PDB file of C-alpha atoms in Angstrom:
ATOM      1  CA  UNK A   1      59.623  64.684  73.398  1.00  0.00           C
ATOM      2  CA  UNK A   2      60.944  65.020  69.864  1.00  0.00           C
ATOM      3  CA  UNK A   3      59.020  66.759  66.738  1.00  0.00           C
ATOM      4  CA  UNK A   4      60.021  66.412  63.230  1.00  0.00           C
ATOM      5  CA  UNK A   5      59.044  65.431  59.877  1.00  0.00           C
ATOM      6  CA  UNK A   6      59.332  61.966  58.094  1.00  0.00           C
ATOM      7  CA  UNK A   7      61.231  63.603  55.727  1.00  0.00           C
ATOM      8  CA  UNK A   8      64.121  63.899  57.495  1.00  0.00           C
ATOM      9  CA  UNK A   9      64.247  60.190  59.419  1.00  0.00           C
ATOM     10  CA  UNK A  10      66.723  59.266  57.095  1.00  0.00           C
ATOM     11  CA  UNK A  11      69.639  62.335  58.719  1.00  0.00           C
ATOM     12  CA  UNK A  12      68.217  62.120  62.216  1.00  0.00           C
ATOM     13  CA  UNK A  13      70.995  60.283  64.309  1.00  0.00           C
ATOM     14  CA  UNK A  14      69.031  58.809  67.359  1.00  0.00           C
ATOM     15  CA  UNK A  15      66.774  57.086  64.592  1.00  0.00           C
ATOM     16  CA  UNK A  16      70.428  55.461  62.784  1.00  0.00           C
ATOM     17  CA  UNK A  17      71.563  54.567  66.423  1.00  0.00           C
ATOM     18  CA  UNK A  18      67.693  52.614  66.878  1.00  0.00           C
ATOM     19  CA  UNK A  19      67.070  49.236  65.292  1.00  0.00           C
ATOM     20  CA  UNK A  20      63.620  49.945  67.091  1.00  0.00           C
ATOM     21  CA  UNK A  21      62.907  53.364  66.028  1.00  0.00           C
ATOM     22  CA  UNK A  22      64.161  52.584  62.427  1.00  0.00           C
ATOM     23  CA  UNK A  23      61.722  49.444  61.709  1.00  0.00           C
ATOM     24  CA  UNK A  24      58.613  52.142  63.031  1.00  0.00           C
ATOM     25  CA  UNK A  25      60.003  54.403  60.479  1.00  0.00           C
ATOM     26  CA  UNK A  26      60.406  52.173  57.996  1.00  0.00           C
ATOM     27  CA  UNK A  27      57.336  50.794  58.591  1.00  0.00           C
ATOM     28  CA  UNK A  28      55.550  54.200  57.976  1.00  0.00           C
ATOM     29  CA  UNK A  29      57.523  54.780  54.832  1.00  0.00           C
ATOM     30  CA  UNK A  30      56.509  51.609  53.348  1.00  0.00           C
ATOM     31  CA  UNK A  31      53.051  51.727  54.453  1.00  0.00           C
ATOM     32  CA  UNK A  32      49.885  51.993  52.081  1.00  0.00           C
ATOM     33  CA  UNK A  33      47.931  55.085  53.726  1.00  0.00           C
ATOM     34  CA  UNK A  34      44.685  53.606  52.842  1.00  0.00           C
ATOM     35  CA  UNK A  35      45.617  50.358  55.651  1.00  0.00           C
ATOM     36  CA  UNK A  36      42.821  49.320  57.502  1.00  0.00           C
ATOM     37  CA  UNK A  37      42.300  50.704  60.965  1.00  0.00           C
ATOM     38  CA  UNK A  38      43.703  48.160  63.553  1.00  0.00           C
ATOM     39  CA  UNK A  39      47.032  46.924  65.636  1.00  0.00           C
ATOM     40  CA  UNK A  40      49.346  45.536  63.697  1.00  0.00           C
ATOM     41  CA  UNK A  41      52.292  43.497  65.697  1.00  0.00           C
ATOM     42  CA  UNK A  42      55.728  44.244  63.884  1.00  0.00           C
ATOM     43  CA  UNK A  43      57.842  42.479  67.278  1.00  0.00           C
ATOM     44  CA  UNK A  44      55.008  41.150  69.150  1.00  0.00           C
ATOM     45  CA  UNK A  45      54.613  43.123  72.202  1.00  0.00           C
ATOM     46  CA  UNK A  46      57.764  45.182  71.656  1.00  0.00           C
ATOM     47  CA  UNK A  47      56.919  46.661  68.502  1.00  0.00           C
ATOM     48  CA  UNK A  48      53.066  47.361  67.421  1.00  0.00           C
ATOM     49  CA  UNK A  49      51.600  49.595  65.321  1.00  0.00           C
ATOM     50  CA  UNK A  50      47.521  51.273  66.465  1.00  0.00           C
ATOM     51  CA  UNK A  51      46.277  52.518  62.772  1.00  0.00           C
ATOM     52  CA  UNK A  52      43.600  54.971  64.111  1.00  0.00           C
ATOM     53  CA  UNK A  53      41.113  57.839  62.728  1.00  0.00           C
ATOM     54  CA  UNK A  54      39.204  59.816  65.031  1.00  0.00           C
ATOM     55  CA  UNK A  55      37.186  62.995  65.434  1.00  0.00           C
ATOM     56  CA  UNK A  56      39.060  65.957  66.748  1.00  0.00           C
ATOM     57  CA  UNK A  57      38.140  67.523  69.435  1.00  0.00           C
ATOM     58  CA  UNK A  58      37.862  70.821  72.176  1.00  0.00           C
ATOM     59  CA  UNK A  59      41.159  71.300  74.065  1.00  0.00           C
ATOM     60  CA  UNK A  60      39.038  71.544  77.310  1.00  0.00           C
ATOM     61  CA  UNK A  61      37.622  67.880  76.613  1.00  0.00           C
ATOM     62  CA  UNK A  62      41.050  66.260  76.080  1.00  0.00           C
ATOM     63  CA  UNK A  63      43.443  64.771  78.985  1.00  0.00           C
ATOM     64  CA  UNK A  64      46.707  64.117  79.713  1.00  0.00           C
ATOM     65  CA  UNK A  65      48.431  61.224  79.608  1.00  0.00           C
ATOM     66  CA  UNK A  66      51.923  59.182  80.233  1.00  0.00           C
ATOM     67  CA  UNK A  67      53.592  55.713  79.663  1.00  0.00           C
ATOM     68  CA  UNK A  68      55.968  53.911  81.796  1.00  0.00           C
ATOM     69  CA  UNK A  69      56.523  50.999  79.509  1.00  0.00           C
ATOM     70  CA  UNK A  70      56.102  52.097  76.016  1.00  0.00           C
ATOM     71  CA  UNK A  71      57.371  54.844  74.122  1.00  0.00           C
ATOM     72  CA  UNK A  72      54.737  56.444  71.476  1.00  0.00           C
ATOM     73  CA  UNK A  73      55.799  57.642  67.495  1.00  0.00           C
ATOM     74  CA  UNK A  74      52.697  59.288  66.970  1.00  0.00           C
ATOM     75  CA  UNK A  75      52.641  59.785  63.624  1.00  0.00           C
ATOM     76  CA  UNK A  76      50.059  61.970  60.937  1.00  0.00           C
ATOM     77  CA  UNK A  77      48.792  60.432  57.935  1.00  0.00           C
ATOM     78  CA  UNK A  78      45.454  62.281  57.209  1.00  0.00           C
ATOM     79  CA  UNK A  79      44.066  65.497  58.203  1.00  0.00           C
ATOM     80  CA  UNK A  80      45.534  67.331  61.870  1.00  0.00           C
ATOM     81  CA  UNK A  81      45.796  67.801  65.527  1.00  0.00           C
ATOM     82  CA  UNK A  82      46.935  69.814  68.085  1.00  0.00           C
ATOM     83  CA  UNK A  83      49.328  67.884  70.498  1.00  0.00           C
ATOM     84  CA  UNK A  84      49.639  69.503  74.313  1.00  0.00           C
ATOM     85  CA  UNK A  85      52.942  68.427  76.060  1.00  0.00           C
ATOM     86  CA  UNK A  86      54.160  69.053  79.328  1.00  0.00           C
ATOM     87  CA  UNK A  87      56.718  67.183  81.348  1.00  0.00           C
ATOM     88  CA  UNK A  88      55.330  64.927  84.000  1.00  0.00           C
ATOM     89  CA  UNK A  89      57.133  66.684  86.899  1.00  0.00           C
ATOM     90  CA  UNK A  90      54.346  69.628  85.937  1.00  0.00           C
ATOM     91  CA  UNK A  91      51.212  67.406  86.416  1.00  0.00           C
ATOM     92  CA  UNK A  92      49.696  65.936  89.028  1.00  0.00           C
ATOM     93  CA  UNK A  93      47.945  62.152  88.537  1.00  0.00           C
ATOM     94  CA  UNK A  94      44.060  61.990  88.528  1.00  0.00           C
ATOM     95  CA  UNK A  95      43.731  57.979  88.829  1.00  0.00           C
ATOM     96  CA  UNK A  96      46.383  55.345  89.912  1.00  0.00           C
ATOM     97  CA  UNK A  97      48.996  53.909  87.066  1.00  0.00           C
ATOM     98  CA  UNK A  98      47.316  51.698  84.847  1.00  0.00           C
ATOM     99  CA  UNK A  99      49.361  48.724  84.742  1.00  0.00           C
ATOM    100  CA  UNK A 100      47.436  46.913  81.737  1.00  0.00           C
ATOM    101  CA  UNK A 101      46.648  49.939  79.519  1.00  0.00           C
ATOM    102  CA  UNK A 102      50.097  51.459  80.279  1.00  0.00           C
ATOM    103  CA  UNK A 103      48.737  54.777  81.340  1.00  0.00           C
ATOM    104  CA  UNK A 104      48.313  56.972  83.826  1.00  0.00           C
ATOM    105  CA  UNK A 105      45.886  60.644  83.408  1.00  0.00           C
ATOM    106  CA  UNK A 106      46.545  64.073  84.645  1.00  0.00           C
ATOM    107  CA  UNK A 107      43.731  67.035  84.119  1.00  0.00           C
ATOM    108  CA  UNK A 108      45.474  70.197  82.342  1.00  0.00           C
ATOM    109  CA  UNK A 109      48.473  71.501  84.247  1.00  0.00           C
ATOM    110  CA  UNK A 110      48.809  74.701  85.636  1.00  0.00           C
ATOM    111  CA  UNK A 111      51.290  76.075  83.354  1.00  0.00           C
ATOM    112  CA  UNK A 112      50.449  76.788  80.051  1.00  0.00           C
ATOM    113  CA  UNK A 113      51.533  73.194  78.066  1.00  0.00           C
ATOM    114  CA  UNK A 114      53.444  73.699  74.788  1.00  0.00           C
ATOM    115  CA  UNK A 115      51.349  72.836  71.779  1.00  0.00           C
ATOM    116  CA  UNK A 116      52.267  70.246  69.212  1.00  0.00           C
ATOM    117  CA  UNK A 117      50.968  71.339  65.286  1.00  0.00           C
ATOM    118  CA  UNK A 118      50.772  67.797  63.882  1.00  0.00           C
ATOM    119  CA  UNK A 119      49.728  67.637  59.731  1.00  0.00           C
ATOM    120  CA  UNK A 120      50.533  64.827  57.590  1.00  0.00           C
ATOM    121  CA  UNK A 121      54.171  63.559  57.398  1.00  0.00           C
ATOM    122  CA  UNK A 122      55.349  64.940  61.025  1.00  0.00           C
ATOM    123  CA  UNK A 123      55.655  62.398  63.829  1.00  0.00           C
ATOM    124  CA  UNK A 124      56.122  63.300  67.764  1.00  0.00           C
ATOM    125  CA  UNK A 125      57.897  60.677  70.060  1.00  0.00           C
ATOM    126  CA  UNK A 126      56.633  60.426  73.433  1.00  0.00           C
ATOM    127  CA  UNK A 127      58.973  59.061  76.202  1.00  0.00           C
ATOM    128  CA  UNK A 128      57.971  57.917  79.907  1.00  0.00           C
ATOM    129  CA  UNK A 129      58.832  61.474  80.942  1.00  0.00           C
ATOM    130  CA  UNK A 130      56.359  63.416  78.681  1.00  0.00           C
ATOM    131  CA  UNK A 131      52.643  64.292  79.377  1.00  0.00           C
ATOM    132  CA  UNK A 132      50.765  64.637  76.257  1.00  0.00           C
ATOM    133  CA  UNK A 133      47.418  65.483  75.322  1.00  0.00           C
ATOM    134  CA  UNK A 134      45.869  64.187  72.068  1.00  0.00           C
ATOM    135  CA  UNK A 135      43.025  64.562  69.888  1.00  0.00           C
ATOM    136  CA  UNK A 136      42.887  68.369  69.818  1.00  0.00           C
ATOM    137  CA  UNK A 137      41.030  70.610  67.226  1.00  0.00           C
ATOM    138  CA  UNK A 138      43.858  72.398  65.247  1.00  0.00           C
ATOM    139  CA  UNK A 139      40.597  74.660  64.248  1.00  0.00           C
ATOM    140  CA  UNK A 140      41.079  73.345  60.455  1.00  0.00           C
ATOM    141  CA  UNK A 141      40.171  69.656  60.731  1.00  0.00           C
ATOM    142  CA  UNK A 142      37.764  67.744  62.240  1.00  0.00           C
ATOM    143  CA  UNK A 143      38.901  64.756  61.639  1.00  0.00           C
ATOM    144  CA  UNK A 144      42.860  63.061  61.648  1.00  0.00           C
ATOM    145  CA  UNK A 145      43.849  59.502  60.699  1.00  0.00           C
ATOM    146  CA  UNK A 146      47.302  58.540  62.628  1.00  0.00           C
ATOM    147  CA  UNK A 147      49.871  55.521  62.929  1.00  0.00           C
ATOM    148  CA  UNK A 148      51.286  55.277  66.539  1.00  0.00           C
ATOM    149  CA  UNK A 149      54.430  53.132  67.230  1.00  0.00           C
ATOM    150  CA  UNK A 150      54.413  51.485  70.555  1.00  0.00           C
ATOM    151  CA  UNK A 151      58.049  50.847  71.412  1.00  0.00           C
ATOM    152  CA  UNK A 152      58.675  48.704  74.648  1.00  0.00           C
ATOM    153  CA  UNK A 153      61.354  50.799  76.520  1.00  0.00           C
ATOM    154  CA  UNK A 154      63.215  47.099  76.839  1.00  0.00           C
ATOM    155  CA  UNK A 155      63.125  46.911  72.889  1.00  0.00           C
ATOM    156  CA  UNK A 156      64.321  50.655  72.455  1.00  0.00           C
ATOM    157  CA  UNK A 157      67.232  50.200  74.762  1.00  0.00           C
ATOM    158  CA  UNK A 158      68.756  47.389  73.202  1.00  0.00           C
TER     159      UNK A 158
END
């Protein structure tokens, strides 16, 4: 898991060595915020971009989840949420893998999950080996509008 700000994609080396990582970037830099909710494909399957808004929401009512073929840039735009992580080694699956949707869920692990502040302009990467739990009430804002980056693994390893 990586956390950091949009301001500083431009010094961050593992974005420079990332032809993947650097079109998501640039693709949120050169982005008007006001875009309309959908999926926009940048590489097809490789490379997509899930414009979202949603309604925050209780830690307690939010699960875990994981990726084996995509990595996520989760990225704020509007408002804030609270971001749980864990590593997957600490959770224990609820359902089978889901092959189509790319996910599998865990319930809330055991030990206490470190918590992601996300406002506008920070992004969080997700990779195969991180839990994460979105959606959260940061207790100021009920509402967040994000970008999220699916990255094929493939795409980011070329």
């Amino acid at each position: 898991m990586i956390l950091d700000t949009i301001d500083n994609i431009d010094t961050i080396k593992y974005i420079k060595r990332s032809p993947a990582l650097q079109e998501a970037f640039e693709w949120f830099k050169n982005t008007p915020e006001d875009i309309e909710e959908g999926t926009y494909e940048l590489r097809g399957k490789d490379l997509y971009v899930i414009v979202t808004s949603f309604d925050t929401q209780p830690r307690e009512d939010c699960i875990f989840e994981s990726h084996r073929t995509y990595v996520d840039v989760q990225f704020m735009v509007e408002g804030g949420e609270i971001i749980d992580w864990s590593p997957i080694k600490l959770l224990t699956p609820q359902d089978e893998y889901n092959e189509e949707g790319d996910y599998i869920l865990y319930p809330a692990p055991e030990e206490t999950p470190t918590s992601l502040q996300m406002k506008p302009g920070r992004f969080a990467i997700f990779f195969p080996e991180d839990g994460h739990s979105v959606k959260i009430n940061d207790g100021i804002n009920s509402r967040a509008k994000k970008w999220v980056a699916k990255i094929s693994l493939e795409f980011l390893n070329q």
